[in-house]
mmCIF file of C-alpha atoms in Angstrom:
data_model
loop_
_atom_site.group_PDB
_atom_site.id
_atom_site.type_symbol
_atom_site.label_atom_id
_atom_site.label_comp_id
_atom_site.label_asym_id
_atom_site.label_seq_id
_atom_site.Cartn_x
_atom_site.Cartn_y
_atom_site.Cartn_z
ATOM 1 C CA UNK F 1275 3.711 8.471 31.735
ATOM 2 C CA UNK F 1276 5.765 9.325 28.542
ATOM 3 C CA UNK F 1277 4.176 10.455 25.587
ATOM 4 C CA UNK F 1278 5.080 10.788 22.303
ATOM 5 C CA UNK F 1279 3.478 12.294 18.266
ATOM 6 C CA UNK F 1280 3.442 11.072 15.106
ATOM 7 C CA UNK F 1281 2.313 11.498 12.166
ATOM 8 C CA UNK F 1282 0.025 8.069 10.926
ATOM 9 C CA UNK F 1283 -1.804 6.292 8.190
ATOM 10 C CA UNK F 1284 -4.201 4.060 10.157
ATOM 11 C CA UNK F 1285 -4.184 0.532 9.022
ATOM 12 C CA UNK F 1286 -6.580 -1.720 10.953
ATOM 13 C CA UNK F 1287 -8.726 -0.837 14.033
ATOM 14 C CA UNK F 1288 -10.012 -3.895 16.327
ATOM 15 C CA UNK F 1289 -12.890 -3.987 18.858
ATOM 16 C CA UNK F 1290 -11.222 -4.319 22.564
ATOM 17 C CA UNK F 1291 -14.167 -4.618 25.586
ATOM 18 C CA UNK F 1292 -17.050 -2.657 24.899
ATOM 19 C CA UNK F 1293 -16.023 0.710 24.036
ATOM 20 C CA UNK F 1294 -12.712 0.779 23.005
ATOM 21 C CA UNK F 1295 -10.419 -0.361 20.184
ATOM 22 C CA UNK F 1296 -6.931 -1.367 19.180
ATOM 23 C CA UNK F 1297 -6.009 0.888 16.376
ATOM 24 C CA UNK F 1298 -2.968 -0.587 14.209
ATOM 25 C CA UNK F 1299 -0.664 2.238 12.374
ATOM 26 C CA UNK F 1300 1.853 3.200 10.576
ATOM 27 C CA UNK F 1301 3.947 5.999 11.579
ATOM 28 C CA UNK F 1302 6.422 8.380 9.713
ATOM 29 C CA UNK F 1303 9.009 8.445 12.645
ATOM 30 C CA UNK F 1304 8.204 5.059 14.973
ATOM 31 C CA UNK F 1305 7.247 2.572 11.914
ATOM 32 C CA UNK F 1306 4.214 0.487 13.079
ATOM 33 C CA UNK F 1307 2.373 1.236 16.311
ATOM 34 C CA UNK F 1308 -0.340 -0.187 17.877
ATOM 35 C CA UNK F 1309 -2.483 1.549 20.528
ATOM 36 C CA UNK F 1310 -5.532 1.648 22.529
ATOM 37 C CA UNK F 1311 -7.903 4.401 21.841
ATOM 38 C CA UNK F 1312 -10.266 4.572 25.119
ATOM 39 C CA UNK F 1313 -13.976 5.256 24.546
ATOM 40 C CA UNK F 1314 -13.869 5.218 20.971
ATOM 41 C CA UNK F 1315 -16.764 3.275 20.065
ATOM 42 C CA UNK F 1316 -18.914 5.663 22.408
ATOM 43 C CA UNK F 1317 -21.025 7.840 20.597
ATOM 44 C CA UNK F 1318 -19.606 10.889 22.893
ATOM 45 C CA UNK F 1319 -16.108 9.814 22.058
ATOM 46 C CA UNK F 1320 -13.389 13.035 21.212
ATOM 47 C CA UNK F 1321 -12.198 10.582 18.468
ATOM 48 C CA UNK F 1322 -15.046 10.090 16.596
ATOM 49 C CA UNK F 1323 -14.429 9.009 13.012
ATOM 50 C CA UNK F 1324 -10.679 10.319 13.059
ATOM 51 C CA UNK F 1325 -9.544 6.916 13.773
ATOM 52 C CA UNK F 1326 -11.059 5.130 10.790
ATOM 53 C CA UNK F 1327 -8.827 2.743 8.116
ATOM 54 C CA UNK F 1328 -7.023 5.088 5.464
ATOM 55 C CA UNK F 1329 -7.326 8.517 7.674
ATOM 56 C CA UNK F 1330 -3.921 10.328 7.795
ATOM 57 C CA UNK F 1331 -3.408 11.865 11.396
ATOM 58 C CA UNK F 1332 -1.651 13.357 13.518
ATOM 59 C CA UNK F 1333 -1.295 11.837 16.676
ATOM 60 C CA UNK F 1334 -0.069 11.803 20.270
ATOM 61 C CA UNK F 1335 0.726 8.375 22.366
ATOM 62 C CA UNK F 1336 1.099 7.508 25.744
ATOM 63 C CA UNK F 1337 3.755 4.571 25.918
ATOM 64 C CA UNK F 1338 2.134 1.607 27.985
ATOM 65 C CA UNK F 1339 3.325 -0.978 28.980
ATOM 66 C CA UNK F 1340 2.186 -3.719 26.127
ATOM 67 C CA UNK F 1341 0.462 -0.968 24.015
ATOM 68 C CA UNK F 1342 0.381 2.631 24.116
ATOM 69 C CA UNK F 1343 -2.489 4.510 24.365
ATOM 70 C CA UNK F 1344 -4.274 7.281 22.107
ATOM 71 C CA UNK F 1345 -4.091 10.464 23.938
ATOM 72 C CA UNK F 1346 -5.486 13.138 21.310
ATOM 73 C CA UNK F 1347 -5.489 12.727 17.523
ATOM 74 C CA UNK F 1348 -6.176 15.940 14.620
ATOM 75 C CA UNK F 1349 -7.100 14.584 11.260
ATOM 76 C CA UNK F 1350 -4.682 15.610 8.751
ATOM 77 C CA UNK F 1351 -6.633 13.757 5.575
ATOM 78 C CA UNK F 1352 -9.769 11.979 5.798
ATOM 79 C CA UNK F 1353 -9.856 9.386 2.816
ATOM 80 C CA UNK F 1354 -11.895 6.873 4.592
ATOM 81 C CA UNK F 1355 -15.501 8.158 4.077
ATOM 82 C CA UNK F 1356 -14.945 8.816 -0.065
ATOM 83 C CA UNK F 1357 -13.144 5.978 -0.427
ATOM 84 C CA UNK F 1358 -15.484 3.531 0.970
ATOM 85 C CA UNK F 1359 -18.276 4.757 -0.820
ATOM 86 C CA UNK F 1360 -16.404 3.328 -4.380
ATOM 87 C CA UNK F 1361 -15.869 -0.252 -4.776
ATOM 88 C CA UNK F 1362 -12.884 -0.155 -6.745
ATOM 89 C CA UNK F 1363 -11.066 2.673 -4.384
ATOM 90 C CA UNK F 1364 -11.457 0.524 -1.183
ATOM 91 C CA UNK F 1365 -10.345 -2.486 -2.265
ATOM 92 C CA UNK F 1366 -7.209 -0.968 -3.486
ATOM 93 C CA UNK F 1367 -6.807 0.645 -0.216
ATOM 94 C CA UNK F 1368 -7.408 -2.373 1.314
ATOM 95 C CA UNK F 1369 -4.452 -3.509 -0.575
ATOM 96 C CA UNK F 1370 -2.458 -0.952 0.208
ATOM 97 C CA UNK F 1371 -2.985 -1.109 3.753
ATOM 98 C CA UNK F 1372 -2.251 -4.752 4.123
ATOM 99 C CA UNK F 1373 0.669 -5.025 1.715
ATOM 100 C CA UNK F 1374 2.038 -1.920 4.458
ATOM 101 C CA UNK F 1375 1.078 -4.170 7.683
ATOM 102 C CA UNK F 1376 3.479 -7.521 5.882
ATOM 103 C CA UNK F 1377 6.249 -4.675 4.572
ATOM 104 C CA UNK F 1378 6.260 -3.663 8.176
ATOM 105 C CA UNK F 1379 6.117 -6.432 10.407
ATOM 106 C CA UNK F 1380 8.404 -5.096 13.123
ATOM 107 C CA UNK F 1381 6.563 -2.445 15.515
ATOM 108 C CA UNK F 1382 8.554 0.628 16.443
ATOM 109 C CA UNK F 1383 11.097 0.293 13.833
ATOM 110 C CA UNK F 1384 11.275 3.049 11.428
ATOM 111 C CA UNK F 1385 10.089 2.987 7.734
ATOM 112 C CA UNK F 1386 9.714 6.342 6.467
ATOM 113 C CA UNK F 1387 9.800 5.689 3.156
ATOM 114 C CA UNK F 1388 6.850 3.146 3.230
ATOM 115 C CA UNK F 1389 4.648 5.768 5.497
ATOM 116 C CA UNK F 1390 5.540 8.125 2.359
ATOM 117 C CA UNK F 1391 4.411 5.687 -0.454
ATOM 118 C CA UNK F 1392 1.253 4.683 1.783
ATOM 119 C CA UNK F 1393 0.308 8.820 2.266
ATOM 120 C CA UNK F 1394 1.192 9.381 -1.206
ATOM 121 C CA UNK F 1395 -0.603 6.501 -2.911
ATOM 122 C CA UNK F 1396 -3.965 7.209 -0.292
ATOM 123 C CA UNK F 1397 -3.583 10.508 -1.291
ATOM 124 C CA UNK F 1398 -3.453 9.786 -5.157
ATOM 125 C CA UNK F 1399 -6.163 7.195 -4.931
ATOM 126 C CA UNK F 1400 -8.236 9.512 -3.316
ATOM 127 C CA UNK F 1401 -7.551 12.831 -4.926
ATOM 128 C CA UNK F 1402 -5.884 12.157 -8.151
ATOM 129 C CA UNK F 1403 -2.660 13.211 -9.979
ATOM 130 C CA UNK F 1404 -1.809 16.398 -10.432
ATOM 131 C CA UNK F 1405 -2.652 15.885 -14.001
ATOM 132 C CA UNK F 1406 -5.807 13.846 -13.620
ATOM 133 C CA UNK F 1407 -7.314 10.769 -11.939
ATOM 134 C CA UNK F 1408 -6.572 7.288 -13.271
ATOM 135 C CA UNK F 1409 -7.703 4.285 -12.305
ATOM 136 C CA UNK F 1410 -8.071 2.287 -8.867
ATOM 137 C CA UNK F 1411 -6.231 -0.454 -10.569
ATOM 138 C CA UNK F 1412 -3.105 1.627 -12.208
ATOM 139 C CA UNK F 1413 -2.591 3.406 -8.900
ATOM 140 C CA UNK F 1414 -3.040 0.341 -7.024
ATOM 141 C CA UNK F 1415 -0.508 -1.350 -9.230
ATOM 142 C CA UNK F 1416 2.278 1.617 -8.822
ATOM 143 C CA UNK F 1417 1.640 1.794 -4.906
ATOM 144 C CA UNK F 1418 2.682 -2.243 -5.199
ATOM 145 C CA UNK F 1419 5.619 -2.248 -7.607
ATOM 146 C CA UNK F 1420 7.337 1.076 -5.488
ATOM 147 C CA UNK F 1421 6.366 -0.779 -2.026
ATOM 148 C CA UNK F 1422 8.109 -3.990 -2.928
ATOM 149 C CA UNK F 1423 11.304 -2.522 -4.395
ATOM 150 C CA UNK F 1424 11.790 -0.364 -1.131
ATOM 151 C CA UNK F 1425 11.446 -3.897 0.725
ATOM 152 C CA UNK F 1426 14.323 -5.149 -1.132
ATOM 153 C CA UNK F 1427 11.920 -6.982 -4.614
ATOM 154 C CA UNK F 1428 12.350 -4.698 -7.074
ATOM 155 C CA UNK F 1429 11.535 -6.437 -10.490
ATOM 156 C CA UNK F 1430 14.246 -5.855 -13.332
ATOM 157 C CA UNK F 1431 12.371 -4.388 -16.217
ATOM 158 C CA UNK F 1432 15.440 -4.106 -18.651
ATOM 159 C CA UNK F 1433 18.407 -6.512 -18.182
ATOM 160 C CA UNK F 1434 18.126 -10.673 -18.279
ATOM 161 C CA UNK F 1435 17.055 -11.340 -14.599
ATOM 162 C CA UNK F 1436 19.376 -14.777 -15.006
ATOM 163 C CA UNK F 1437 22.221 -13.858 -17.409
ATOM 164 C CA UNK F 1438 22.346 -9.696 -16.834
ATOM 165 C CA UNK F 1439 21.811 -9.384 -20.554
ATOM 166 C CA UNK F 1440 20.851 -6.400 -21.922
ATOM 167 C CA UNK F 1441 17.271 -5.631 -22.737
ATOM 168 C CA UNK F 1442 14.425 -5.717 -24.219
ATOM 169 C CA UNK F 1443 13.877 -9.032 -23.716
ATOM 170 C CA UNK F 1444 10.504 -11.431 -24.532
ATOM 171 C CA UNK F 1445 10.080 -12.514 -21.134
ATOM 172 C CA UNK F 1446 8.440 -11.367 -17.883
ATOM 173 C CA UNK F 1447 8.800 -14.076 -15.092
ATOM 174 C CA UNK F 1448 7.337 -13.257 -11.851
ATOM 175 C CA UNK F 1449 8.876 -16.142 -9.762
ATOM 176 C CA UNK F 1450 12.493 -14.324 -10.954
ATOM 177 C CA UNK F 1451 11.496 -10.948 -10.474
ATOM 178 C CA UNK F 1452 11.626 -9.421 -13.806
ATOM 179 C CA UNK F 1453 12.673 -9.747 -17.611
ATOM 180 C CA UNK F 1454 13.894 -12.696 -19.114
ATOM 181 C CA UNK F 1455 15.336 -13.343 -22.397
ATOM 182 C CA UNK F 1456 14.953 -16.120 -24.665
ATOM 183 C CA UNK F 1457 17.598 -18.501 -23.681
ATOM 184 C CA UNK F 1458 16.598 -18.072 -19.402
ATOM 185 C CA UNK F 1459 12.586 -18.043 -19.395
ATOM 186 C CA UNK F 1460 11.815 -20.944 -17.859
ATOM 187 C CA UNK F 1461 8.821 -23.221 -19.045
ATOM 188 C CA UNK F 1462 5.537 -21.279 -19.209
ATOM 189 C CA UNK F 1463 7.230 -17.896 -18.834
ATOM 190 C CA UNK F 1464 4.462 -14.583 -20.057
ATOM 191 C CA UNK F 1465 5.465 -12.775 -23.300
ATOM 192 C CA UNK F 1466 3.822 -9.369 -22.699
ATOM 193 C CA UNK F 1467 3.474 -6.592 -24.503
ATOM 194 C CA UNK F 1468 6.712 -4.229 -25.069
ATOM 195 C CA UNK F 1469 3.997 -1.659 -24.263
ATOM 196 C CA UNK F 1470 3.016 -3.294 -20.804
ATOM 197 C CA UNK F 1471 7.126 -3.328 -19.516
ATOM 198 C CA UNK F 1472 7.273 0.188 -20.280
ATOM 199 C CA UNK F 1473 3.988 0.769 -18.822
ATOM 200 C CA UNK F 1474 5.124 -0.965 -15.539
ATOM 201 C CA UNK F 1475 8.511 1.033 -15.624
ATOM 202 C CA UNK F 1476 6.689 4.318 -15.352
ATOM 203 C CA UNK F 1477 4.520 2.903 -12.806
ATOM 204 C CA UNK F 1478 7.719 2.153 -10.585
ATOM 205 C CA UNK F 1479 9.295 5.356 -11.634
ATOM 206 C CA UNK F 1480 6.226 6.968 -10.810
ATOM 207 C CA UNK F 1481 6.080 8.723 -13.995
ATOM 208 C CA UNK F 1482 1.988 9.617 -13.799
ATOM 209 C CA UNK F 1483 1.892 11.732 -17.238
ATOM 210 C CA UNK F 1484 3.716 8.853 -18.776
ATOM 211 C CA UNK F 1485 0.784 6.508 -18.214
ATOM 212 C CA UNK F 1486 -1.621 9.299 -19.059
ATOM 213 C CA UNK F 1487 -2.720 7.199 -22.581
ATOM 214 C CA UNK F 1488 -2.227 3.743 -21.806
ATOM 215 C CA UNK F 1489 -4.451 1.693 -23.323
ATOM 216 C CA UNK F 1490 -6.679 -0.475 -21.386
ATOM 217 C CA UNK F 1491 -5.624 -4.043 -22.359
ATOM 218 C CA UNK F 1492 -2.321 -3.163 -21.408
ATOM 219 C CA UNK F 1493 -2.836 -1.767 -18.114
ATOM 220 C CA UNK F 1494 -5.365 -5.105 -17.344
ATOM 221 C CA UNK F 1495 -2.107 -7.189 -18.869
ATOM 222 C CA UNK F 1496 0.298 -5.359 -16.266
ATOM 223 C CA UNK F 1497 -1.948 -5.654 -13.524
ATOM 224 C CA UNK F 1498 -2.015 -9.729 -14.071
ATOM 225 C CA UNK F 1499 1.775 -9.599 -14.140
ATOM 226 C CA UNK F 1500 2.221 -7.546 -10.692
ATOM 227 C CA UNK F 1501 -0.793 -9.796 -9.479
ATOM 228 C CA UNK F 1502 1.665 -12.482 -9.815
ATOM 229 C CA UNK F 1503 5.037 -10.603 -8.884
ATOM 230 C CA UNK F 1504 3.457 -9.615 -5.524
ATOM 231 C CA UNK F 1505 2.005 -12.747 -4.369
ATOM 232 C CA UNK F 1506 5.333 -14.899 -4.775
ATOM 233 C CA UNK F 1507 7.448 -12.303 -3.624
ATOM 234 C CA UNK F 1508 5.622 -11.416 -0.355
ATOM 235 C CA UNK F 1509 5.519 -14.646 2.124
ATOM 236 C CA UNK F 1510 2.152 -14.929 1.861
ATOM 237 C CA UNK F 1511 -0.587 -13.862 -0.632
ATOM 238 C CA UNK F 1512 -2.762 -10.606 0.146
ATOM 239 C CA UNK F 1513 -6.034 -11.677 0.932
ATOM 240 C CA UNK F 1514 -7.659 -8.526 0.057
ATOM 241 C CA UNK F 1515 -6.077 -8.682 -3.432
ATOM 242 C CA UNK F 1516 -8.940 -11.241 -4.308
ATOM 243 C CA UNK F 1517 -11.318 -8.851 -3.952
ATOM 244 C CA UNK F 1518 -9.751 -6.263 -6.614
ATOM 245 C CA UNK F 1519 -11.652 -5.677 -9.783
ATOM 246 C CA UNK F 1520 -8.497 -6.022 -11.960
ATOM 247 C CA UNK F 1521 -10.546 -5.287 -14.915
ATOM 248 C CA UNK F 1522 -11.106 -1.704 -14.280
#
């Protein structure tokens, strides 16, 4: 049987008879994979907790015939003990993971640069920036903005979204993907901050020391905006998005 390794951010991992599981990934070199891991759920598995939601591994697959199967598996990072034991870091990375799964719905097709942005942001979430930590929320909010522009949404934070016109402008409409100025908002259309744009640029630059002093209201007022961006932009809304304290 051929075989093949990866490197892998595990996504979602489903019960399948009585002791194994289906464990959904996503891989630096063969995009999304989904596998069987044999045994797992036995307390004398080899596997143990390497398999768990957020873990970066490194893994080797059997290629079946409707799913491979797990054949050995190292642990490269283990985020999903520290991060379940803070509210506010697991639902982001619950957010993270399932904004991956839609970005990715073709298995076997290559996305390095998402597997990057999921490792990095897991590994930001979970260990901070190299200047500091920040907040669930703020890195939550980057992972989302950088995601979505590799995907082919990435908002327009500086010229007219309708008429190309140079910014700033007053208007942020999420339906249109970005700024809007006065004569193209359409009824109803957010006047944020000047603060909160620039804010969200360094967020999709992934400028960390930029955002090192944000202020609070502004990175709540951002957070609303790429609430919004996200869930008319993707095809459907991320359930686990619901659950994110976007006060913190």
């Amino acid at each position: 049987m051929p075989s093949y390794r990866d490197r892998a951010v595990v996504l979602r991992t489903y019960k399948l008879g009585e002791a194994d599981r289906i464990i959904s990934m996503l891989t630096r070199d063969h995009g999304k994979v989904r596998a069987v891991a044999r045994g797992v759920r036995r307390t004398s598995s080899k596997f143990g907790g390497r398999l768990d939601p957020f873990n970066r591994v490194d893994i080797q697959l059997a290629v079946g015939r409707s799913l491979d199967v797990v054949v050995q598996v190292e642990t490269l990072r283990s985020y999903s003990a520290p991060l379940r034991l803070d509210y506010p870091l697991f639902t982001a990375a619950e957010v993270m993971v399932e904004t991956a799964d839609h970005l990715v719905p073709v298995e076997k097709e290559p996305a390095p640069t998402q597997y990057r942005l999921l490792a990095g942001a897991l590994r930001t979430l979970g260990e901070g920036t190299p200047d500091g930590p920040r907040p669930a929320t703020m890195v939550l909010d980057s992972y989302l903005l950088r995601s979505l522009s590799v995907a082919g949404y990435a908002p327009d934070l500086s010229d007219c979204v309708r008429c190309g016109t140079p910014g700033p402008h007053p208007g942020f409409s999420p339906s249109l993907g970005g700024v809007v100025c006065a004569d193209c908002q359409p009824p109803g259309t957010p006047h944020p901050n000047p603060e909160t744009i620039q804010y969200m640029g360094s967020l999709l630059s992934g400028d960390w020391p930029a955002t090192r002093s944000v202020a609070p209201v502004r990175v709540r007022e951002a957070a609303g905006l790429i609430s919004a961006f996200v869930s008319w932009h993707m095809e459907r809304g991320l359930r686990s998005l619901r659950l994110m304290d976007r006060q913190a």
